[in-house]
Structure formats: C-alpha cells, structure tokens
PDB file of C-alpha atoms in Angstrom:
ATOM      1  CA  MET A  15      24.926 -15.986   1.035  1.00 80.00           C
ATOM      2  CA  LEU A  16      25.495 -12.808   3.027  1.00 84.00           C
ATOM      3  CA  ARG A  17      26.148 -10.742  -0.093  1.00 87.00           C
ATOM      4  CA  THR A  18      22.909 -12.043  -1.595  1.00 85.00           C
ATOM      5  CA  ALA A  19      21.033 -11.297   1.629  1.00 87.00           C
ATOM      6  CA  VAL A  20      22.298  -7.711   1.723  1.00 89.00           C
ATOM      7  CA  ALA A  21      21.452  -7.179  -1.950  1.00 87.00           C
ATOM      8  CA  MET A  22      17.927  -8.605  -1.535  1.00 85.00           C
ATOM      9  CA  ALA A  23      17.264  -6.550   1.593  1.00 89.00           C
ATOM     10  CA  LYS A  24      18.405  -3.355  -0.130  1.00 90.00           C
ATOM     11  CA  LYS A  25      16.261  -4.127  -3.172  1.00 87.00           C
ATOM     12  CA  ASP A  26      13.115  -4.811  -1.148  1.00 86.00           C
ATOM     13  CA  LEU A  27      13.616  -1.751   1.046  1.00 88.00           C
ATOM     14  CA  ARG A  28      14.205   0.436  -1.997  1.00 89.00           C
ATOM     15  CA  LEU A  29      11.029  -0.830  -3.657  1.00 83.00           C
ATOM     16  CA  GLU A  30       9.070  -0.309  -0.444  1.00 83.00           C
ATOM     17  CA  TRP A  31      10.389   3.236  -0.171  1.00 84.00           C
ATOM     18  CA  ARG A  32       9.214   3.958  -3.698  1.00 84.00           C
ATOM     19  CA  ALA A  33       5.805   2.301  -3.280  1.00 80.00           C
ATOM     20  CA  ARG A  34       5.180   3.829   0.184  1.00 79.00           C
ATOM     21  CA  VAL A  35       2.813   0.966   1.128  1.00 76.00           C
ATOM     22  CA  LEU A  36       3.903   1.034   4.776  1.00 75.00           C
ATOM     23  CA  LEU A  37       3.644   4.803   4.946  1.00 75.00           C
ATOM     24  CA  ASN A  38       0.381   5.218   3.042  1.00 79.00           C
ATOM     25  CA  GLN A  39      -1.573   2.148   4.165  1.00 77.00           C
ATOM     26  CA  VAL A  40      -0.206   0.486   7.304  1.00 79.00           C
ATOM     27  CA  LEU A  41       0.675   3.521   9.429  1.00 81.00           C
ATOM     28  CA  PRO A  42      -2.750   5.187   8.960  1.00 83.00           C
ATOM     29  CA  PHE A  43      -4.376   1.884   9.930  1.00 80.00           C
ATOM     30  CA  VAL A  44      -2.253   1.742  13.088  1.00 81.00           C
ATOM     31  CA  PHE A  45      -3.164   5.329  13.958  1.00 81.00           C
ATOM     32  CA  VAL A  46      -6.887   4.668  13.531  1.00 83.00           C
ATOM     33  CA  VAL A  47      -6.724   1.525  15.695  1.00 79.00           C
ATOM     34  CA  ILE A  48      -5.017   3.169  18.662  1.00 79.00           C
ATOM     35  CA  VAL A  49      -7.240   6.268  18.469  1.00 79.00           C
ATOM     36  CA  LEU A  50     -10.402   4.119  18.416  1.00 80.00           C
ATOM     37  CA  PHE A  51      -9.241   2.116  21.426  1.00 75.00           C
ATOM     38  CA  ALA A  52      -8.178   5.248  23.279  1.00 71.00           C
ATOM     39  CA  PHE A  53     -11.610   6.854  22.851  1.00 75.00           C
ATOM     40  CA  GLY A  54     -13.474   3.567  23.309  1.00 70.00           C
ATOM     41  CA  PHE A  55     -11.959   3.059  26.768  1.00 65.00           C
ATOM     42  CA  ASP A  56     -11.836   6.732  27.682  1.00 61.00           C
ATOM     43  CA  ALA A  57     -10.740   7.335  31.283  1.00 51.00           C
ATOM     44  CA  LYS A  58     -10.476   3.596  31.937  1.00 57.00           C
ATOM     45  CA  VAL A  59      -6.708   3.525  32.352  1.00 57.00           C
ATOM     46  CA  GLU A  60      -6.623   0.091  33.989  1.00 64.00           C
ATOM     47  CA  ILE A  61      -8.449  -1.455  31.009  1.00 65.00           C
ATOM     48  CA  LEU A  62      -6.151   0.264  28.511  1.00 64.00           C
ATOM     49  CA  THR A  63      -3.116  -1.067  30.379  1.00 68.00           C
ATOM     50  CA  GLN A  64      -4.491  -4.606  30.262  1.00 76.00           C
ATOM     51  CA  VAL A  65      -5.301  -4.568  26.538  1.00 80.00           C
ATOM     52  CA  THR A  66      -2.096  -2.810  25.431  1.00 83.00           C
ATOM     53  CA  PRO A  67       0.052  -5.970  24.895  1.00 88.00           C
ATOM     54  CA  GLY A  68      -2.662  -7.796  22.954  1.00 87.00           C
ATOM     55  CA  LEU A  69      -3.537  -4.722  20.896  1.00 86.00           C
ATOM     56  CA  PHE A  70       0.123  -4.138  20.060  1.00 90.00           C
ATOM     57  CA  TRP A  71       0.705  -7.646  18.787  1.00 91.00           C
ATOM     58  CA  VAL A  72      -2.571  -8.066  16.920  1.00 89.00           C
ATOM     59  CA  THR A  73      -1.875  -4.822  15.066  1.00 88.00           C
ATOM     60  CA  THR A  74       1.735  -5.828  14.444  1.00 90.00           C
ATOM     61  CA  PHE A  75       0.632  -9.214  13.109  1.00 91.00           C
ATOM     62  CA  PHE A  76      -1.568  -7.580  10.475  1.00 88.00           C
ATOM     63  CA  GLY A  77       1.314  -5.324   9.502  1.00 87.00           C
ATOM     64  CA  LEU A  78       3.649  -8.310   9.216  1.00 88.00           C
ATOM     65  CA  GLU A  79       1.137 -10.181   7.103  1.00 87.00           C
ATOM     66  CA  LEU A  80       0.902  -7.281   4.668  1.00 86.00           C
ATOM     67  CA  ALA A  81       4.687  -6.887   4.550  1.00 86.00           C
ATOM     68  CA  ILE A  82       5.159 -10.608   3.838  1.00 88.00           C
ATOM     69  CA  THR A  83       2.545 -10.550   1.093  1.00 85.00           C
ATOM     70  CA  ARG A  84       4.206  -7.511  -0.476  1.00 81.00           C
ATOM     71  CA  ALA A  85       7.691  -9.033  -0.249  1.00 81.00           C
ATOM     72  CA  MET A  86       6.613 -12.194  -2.047  1.00 79.00           C
ATOM     73  CA  ALA A  87       4.502 -10.349  -4.621  1.00 77.00           C
ATOM     74  CA  ILE A  88       7.618  -8.470  -5.699  1.00 74.00           C
ATOM     75  CA  GLU A  89       9.268 -11.720  -6.778  1.00 69.00           C
ATOM     76  CA  GLY A  90       6.075 -12.916  -8.471  1.00 66.00           C
ATOM     77  CA  GLU A  91       6.013  -9.975 -10.889  1.00 63.00           C
ATOM     78  CA  ASN A  92       7.426 -10.775 -14.325  1.00 57.00           C
ATOM     79  CA  GLN A  93       8.521 -14.228 -13.096  1.00 61.00           C
ATOM     80  CA  ALA A  94      11.352 -12.646 -11.113  1.00 64.00           C
ATOM     81  CA  GLN A  95      11.525 -15.622  -8.765  1.00 66.00           C
ATOM     82  CA  VAL A  96      11.979 -18.034 -11.680  1.00 65.00           C
ATOM     83  CA  GLY A  97      14.793 -15.823 -12.950  1.00 68.00           C
ATOM     84  CA  LEU A  98      16.522 -15.929  -9.585  1.00 68.00           C
ATOM     85  CA  VAL A  99      16.369 -19.728  -9.522  1.00 66.00           C
ATOM     86  CA  MET A 100      17.684 -20.034 -13.082  1.00 70.00           C
ATOM     87  CA  MET A 101      20.552 -17.652 -12.310  1.00 71.00           C
ATOM     88  CA  GLY A 102      21.591 -19.858  -9.408  1.00 69.00           C
ATOM     89  CA  VAL A 103      21.153 -17.153  -6.773  1.00 73.00           C
ATOM     90  CA  ASN A 104      21.672 -18.543  -3.272  1.00 80.00           C
ATOM     91  CA  PRO A 105      18.157 -19.272  -1.918  1.00 82.00           C
ATOM     92  CA  ARG A 106      19.319 -18.891   1.683  1.00 86.00           C
ATOM     93  CA  GLY A 107      20.556 -15.416   0.841  1.00 86.00           C
ATOM     94  CA  ILE A 108      17.200 -14.561  -0.734  1.00 85.00           C
ATOM     95  CA  PHE A 109      15.414 -15.816   2.360  1.00 90.00           C
ATOM     96  CA  LEU A 110      17.594 -13.928   4.841  1.00 92.00           C
ATOM     97  CA  GLY A 111      17.406 -10.744   2.764  1.00 90.00           C
ATOM     98  CA  LYS A 112      13.633 -10.807   2.785  1.00 90.00           C
ATOM     99  CA  VAL A 113      13.538 -11.505   6.525  1.00 94.00           C
ATOM    100  CA  VAL A 114      15.805  -8.520   7.191  1.00 94.00           C
ATOM    101  CA  ALA A 115      13.759  -6.205   4.957  1.00 92.00           C
ATOM    102  CA  ILE A 116      10.441  -7.221   6.528  1.00 93.00           C
ATOM    103  CA  VAL A 117      11.769  -6.905  10.077  1.00 94.00           C
ATOM    104  CA  LEU A 118      13.190  -3.430   9.402  1.00 93.00           C
ATOM    105  CA  GLU A 119       9.894  -2.286   7.894  1.00 90.00           C
ATOM    106  CA  ILE A 120       7.876  -3.594  10.829  1.00 92.00           C
ATOM    107  CA  LEU A 121      10.229  -2.059  13.380  1.00 92.00           C
ATOM    108  CA  VAL A 122       9.239   1.338  11.983  1.00 89.00           C
ATOM    109  CA  LEU A 123       5.582   0.433  12.475  1.00 89.00           C
ATOM    110  CA  GLU A 124       6.255  -0.775  16.022  1.00 91.00           C
ATOM    111  CA  VAL A 125       8.042   2.436  16.972  1.00 91.00           C
ATOM    112  CA  VAL A 126       5.059   4.488  15.792  1.00 88.00           C
ATOM    113  CA  LEU A 127       2.613   2.114  17.472  1.00 88.00           C
ATOM    114  CA  SER A 128       4.540   2.179  20.762  1.00 88.00           C
ATOM    115  CA  ALA A 129       4.705   5.971  20.742  1.00 86.00           C
ATOM    116  CA  GLY A 130       0.968   6.207  20.074  1.00 83.00           C
ATOM    117  CA  ILE A 131       0.164   3.772  22.878  1.00 82.00           C
ATOM    118  CA  ALA A 132       2.425   5.612  25.332  1.00 81.00           C
ATOM    119  CA  VAL A 133       0.785   8.967  24.558  1.00 80.00           C
ATOM    120  CA  LEU A 134      -2.881   8.094  23.995  1.00 76.00           C
ATOM    121  CA  PHE A 135      -3.107   5.252  26.508  1.00 76.00           C
ATOM    122  CA  ASN A 136      -0.996   7.051  29.134  1.00 73.00           C
ATOM    123  CA  SER A 137       1.012   3.840  29.389  1.00 71.00           C
ATOM    124  CA  PRO A 138       4.738   4.424  30.090  1.00 74.00           C
ATOM    125  CA  LEU A 139       6.978   1.935  28.315  1.00 77.00           C
ATOM    126  CA  HIS A 140       9.034   0.449  31.131  1.00 78.00           C
ATOM    127  CA  ASP A 141      11.915  -1.961  30.429  1.00 83.00           C
ATOM    128  CA  VAL A 142      12.382  -0.652  26.897  1.00 87.00           C
ATOM    129  CA  ALA A 143      15.257  -3.060  26.210  1.00 89.00           C
ATOM    130  CA  LEU A 144      13.066  -6.034  27.122  1.00 91.00           C
ATOM    131  CA  LEU A 145      10.157  -4.788  24.994  1.00 91.00           C
ATOM    132  CA  ALA A 146      12.387  -3.980  22.009  1.00 92.00           C
ATOM    133  CA  GLY A 147      14.247  -7.299  22.191  1.00 94.00           C
ATOM    134  CA  SER A 148      11.043  -9.318  22.338  1.00 94.00           C
ATOM    135  CA  ALA A 149       9.607  -7.320  19.429  1.00 94.00           C
ATOM    136  CA  LEU A 150      12.691  -8.032  17.309  1.00 95.00           C
ATOM    137  CA  LEU A 151      12.627 -11.756  18.103  1.00 95.00           C
ATOM    138  CA  ALA A 152       8.899 -12.066  17.426  1.00 96.00           C
ATOM    139  CA  ASP A 153       9.231 -10.159  14.146  1.00 95.00           C
ATOM    140  CA  VAL A 154      11.943 -12.556  13.002  1.00 95.00           C
ATOM    141  CA  GLY A 155       9.862 -15.581  13.975  1.00 94.00           C
ATOM    142  CA  VAL A 156       6.724 -14.419  12.173  1.00 95.00           C
ATOM    143  CA  ALA A 157       8.636 -13.186   9.109  1.00 94.00           C
ATOM    144  CA  THR A 158      10.504 -16.468   8.629  1.00 94.00           C
ATOM    145  CA  VAL A 159       7.352 -18.602   8.830  1.00 94.00           C
ATOM    146  CA  GLY A 160       5.418 -16.160   6.664  1.00 91.00           C
ATOM    147  CA  ILE A 161       7.969 -16.179   3.854  1.00 91.00           C
ATOM    148  CA  VAL A 162       8.080 -19.975   3.750  1.00 90.00           C
ATOM    149  CA  LEU A 163       4.288 -20.322   3.820  1.00 90.00           C
ATOM    150  CA  ALA A 164       3.869 -17.583   1.215  1.00 86.00           C
ATOM    151  CA  GLY A 165       6.175 -19.532  -1.070  1.00 81.00           C
ATOM    152  CA  VAL A 166       4.264 -22.765  -0.439  1.00 83.00           C
ATOM    153  CA  THR A 167       0.857 -21.164  -1.091  1.00 78.00           C
ATOM    154  CA  GLU A 168       1.961 -19.173  -4.135  1.00 72.00           C
ATOM    155  CA  GLY A 169      -0.631 -19.551  -6.868  1.00 58.00           C
ATOM    156  CA  LEU A 170      -3.232 -20.950  -4.462  1.00 60.00           C
ATOM    157  CA  GLY A 171      -4.692 -17.594  -3.466  1.00 55.00           C
ATOM    158  CA  GLY A 172      -3.492 -14.985  -0.995  1.00 54.00           C
ATOM    159  CA  SER A 173      -6.352 -15.701   1.400  1.00 67.00           C
ATOM    160  CA  LEU A 174      -4.671 -18.941   2.475  1.00 77.00           C
ATOM    161  CA  LEU A 175      -1.650 -17.207   3.979  1.00 80.00           C
ATOM    162  CA  PRO A 176      -3.299 -15.727   7.107  1.00 80.00           C
ATOM    163  CA  LEU A 177      -5.224 -18.957   7.687  1.00 84.00           C
ATOM    164  CA  LEU A 178      -1.989 -20.947   7.742  1.00 87.00           C
ATOM    165  CA  LEU A 179       0.257 -18.320   9.267  1.00 89.00           C
ATOM    166  CA  PHE A 180      -1.586 -17.476  12.473  1.00 90.00           C
ATOM    167  CA  PRO A 181      -1.799 -21.024  13.924  1.00 91.00           C
ATOM    168  CA  VAL A 182       1.895 -21.647  13.279  1.00 93.00           C
ATOM    169  CA  VAL A 183       3.149 -18.366  14.753  1.00 94.00           C
ATOM    170  CA  SER A 184       0.653 -18.228  17.632  1.00 93.00           C
ATOM    171  CA  PRO A 185       3.307 -19.520  20.124  1.00 94.00           C
ATOM    172  CA  VAL A 186       5.573 -16.628  19.144  1.00 95.00           C
ATOM    173  CA  LEU A 187       2.763 -14.083  19.471  1.00 94.00           C
ATOM    174  CA  LEU A 188       1.690 -15.549  22.820  1.00 94.00           C
ATOM    175  CA  CYS A 189       5.217 -15.394  24.238  1.00 95.00           C
ATOM    176  CA  ALA A 190       5.754 -11.849  22.952  1.00 95.00           C
ATOM    177  CA  THR A 191       2.429 -10.716  24.413  1.00 94.00           C
ATOM    178  CA  LYS A 192       3.306 -12.141  27.838  1.00 93.00           C
ATOM    179  CA  VAL A 193       6.736 -10.509  27.763  1.00 93.00           C
ATOM    180  CA  TRP A 194       5.115  -7.171  26.961  1.00 91.00           C
ATOM    181  CA  GLN A 195       2.549  -7.665  29.699  1.00 88.00           C
ATOM    182  CA  TYR A 196       5.191  -8.205  32.361  1.00 89.00           C
ATOM    183  CA  GLY A 197       7.435  -5.523  30.892  1.00 86.00           C
ATOM    184  CA  LEU A 198       4.696  -2.907  31.109  1.00 83.00           C
ATOM    185  CA  ASP A 199       3.800  -4.077  34.634  1.00 81.00           C
ATOM    186  CA  GLN A 200       7.453  -3.639  35.694  1.00 79.00           C
ATOM    187  CA  THR A 201       7.659  -7.297  36.687  1.00 81.00           C
ATOM    188  CA  ALA A 202      10.396  -8.240  34.240  1.00 82.00           C
ATOM    189  CA  VAL A 203      11.468 -11.253  36.313  1.00 88.00           C
ATOM    190  CA  LYS A 204       8.228 -13.006  35.405  1.00 89.00           C
ATOM    191  CA  ALA A 205       9.013 -12.435  31.728  1.00 90.00           C
ATOM    192  CA  ILE A 206      12.186 -14.553  31.783  1.00 92.00           C
ATOM    193  CA  PRO A 207      10.534 -17.951  31.028  1.00 94.00           C
ATOM    194  CA  TRP A 208       8.472 -16.393  28.243  1.00 95.00           C
ATOM    195  CA  SER A 209      11.555 -14.671  26.835  1.00 94.00           C
ATOM    196  CA  GLU A 210      13.403 -17.995  26.752  1.00 95.00           C
ATOM    197  CA  LEU A 211      10.505 -19.625  24.918  1.00 95.00           C
ATOM    198  CA  LEU A 212      10.372 -16.730  22.480  1.00 95.00           C
ATOM    199  CA  ILE A 213      14.089 -17.052  21.745  1.00 96.00           C
ATOM    200  CA  GLY A 214      13.698 -20.803  21.204  1.00 95.00           C
ATOM    201  CA  PHE A 215      10.716 -20.553  18.856  1.00 95.00           C
ATOM    202  CA  SER A 216      12.226 -17.710  16.817  1.00 94.00           C
ATOM    203  CA  LEU A 217      15.581 -19.456  16.388  1.00 95.00           C
ATOM    204  CA  ILE A 218      13.937 -22.746  15.435  1.00 95.00           C
ATOM    205  CA  TYR A 219      11.735 -21.040  12.856  1.00 95.00           C
ATOM    206  CA  LEU A 220      14.716 -19.138  11.446  1.00 94.00           C
ATOM    207  CA  VAL A 221      16.914 -22.242  11.114  1.00 94.00           C
ATOM    208  CA  VAL A 222      14.117 -24.319   9.591  1.00 93.00           C
ATOM    209  CA  GLY A 223      13.303 -21.507   7.169  1.00 92.00           C
ATOM    210  CA  ILE A 224      16.930 -21.263   6.020  1.00 91.00           C
ATOM    211  CA  LEU A 225      17.060 -25.030   5.456  1.00 91.00           C
ATOM    212  CA  VAL A 226      13.758 -25.473   3.596  1.00 91.00           C
ATOM    213  CA  TYR A 227      13.422 -22.260   1.601  1.00 87.00           C
ATOM    214  CA  GLY A 228      15.582 -23.576  -1.218  1.00 81.00           C
ATOM    215  CA  VAL A 229      13.183 -26.485  -1.712  1.00 83.00           C
ATOM    216  CA  VAL A 230      10.190 -24.132  -1.594  1.00 81.00           C
ATOM    217  CA  LEU A 231      11.790 -21.756  -4.096  1.00 76.00           C
ATOM    218  CA  GLU A 232      12.564 -24.511  -6.583  1.00 71.00           C
ATOM    219  CA  GLY A 233       9.119 -26.052  -6.171  1.00 61.00           C
TER     220      GLY A 233
END
C-alpha cells in the first residue's frame, strides 16, 4: 500500500509540474484575491485582521477543489482508472497517494497566500506552528472527502463536486478558520477545543476514505 501511495504521489506531482496548473492558474488567482482585498479595505487594518482567516480558507478551498478535480481527471484520461483496477493495484495506496499529492500542492499555495496576507494586510503570522498544523490537518480532511466524492460523481458532471463537497467539509473549514482566528489574535489557548475538533474530523474523514475508496474505485 505504501509503495503504491508513493508511486501515485510521485506520478501526480510530476504531471502537475509538467502541466503547471497550480503555477499558471491558481497562484495568479490567489494574488489577485489578496490584492483586491488589500486595496478594498485600504487603511482599515482592524477589518483586514478580522477577515484574514475566512479569506485564507475560502481561497484555499477553491484551490483544493481545483486540485482534486485535476487529480481525478488524470485517472479519467484513456481509462487509466479502469486499468489500475484491472491490474489489481491497491486502491488504498491510490487513495493515499492522491491525498499526499494534493496536500503538497496546496501547501505551496498556502505558503504564498500566507506571505501575501502578512505583507499586504500587515498581519503578522503569530503561532506559526499552530497555523501550519491546522492548515495541514484541514488540507487532509478536505482532500480525502473530495477524492471520494469525485469518484462517486464521476460521469455525472464536474459541477456536482463543489455542491457536495462544501457541506461535508464545512466542519473542517469552520474549525480551521477558528484556529487561525485565535492564532492570529495570539490567544492560542482558545484554539485548543477547535484544534481537537479539527484533528477528530480530519482523522475520521481519512479513515473512512481509506476504507470506502476501494468500493468507489470498483464502482
């Protein structure tokens, strides 16, 4: 399973590096969003500080959605997914590999987004370990649900994915947003209950995804 996961992650990352979708499409979108908000709330530092957590996670969610769609489209080309099933490739390894690839791609986006927010919003990133840990957990939670739902909705139209994905992952996004809010406010103690909820939701989604993805892949 682990060998399959590593191979799938390397394959997806290599294809992403060649296609440059993250670099050419997602990062410019992120830059435009933070610049528009920075100029829209010019000189209103207190407002920028309040909207930073929500802005970060809304933007990240759109990036995750695109990354999930791309990751599943790769397997849809030339019936690659059917070939993997017929070859008896471990479905749990496929699932974990795609989760790892998506999370690594989005971490790049989040680093750029965080740097832009810190500079343009004049919002120092306090408790970096807390912010980074919550980002990693939330990315895993959204990626696992997204991959499963993308497999379920395959052939039904890509527009269904965001409609199904957001309600399911909203607890993860809510917890991550609250953790970021308290992290930026330097009141990390208040973030502990939300961090525990975030860990619980992300682990549950990951375990469920590992268990059910084989059924989704064969269906």
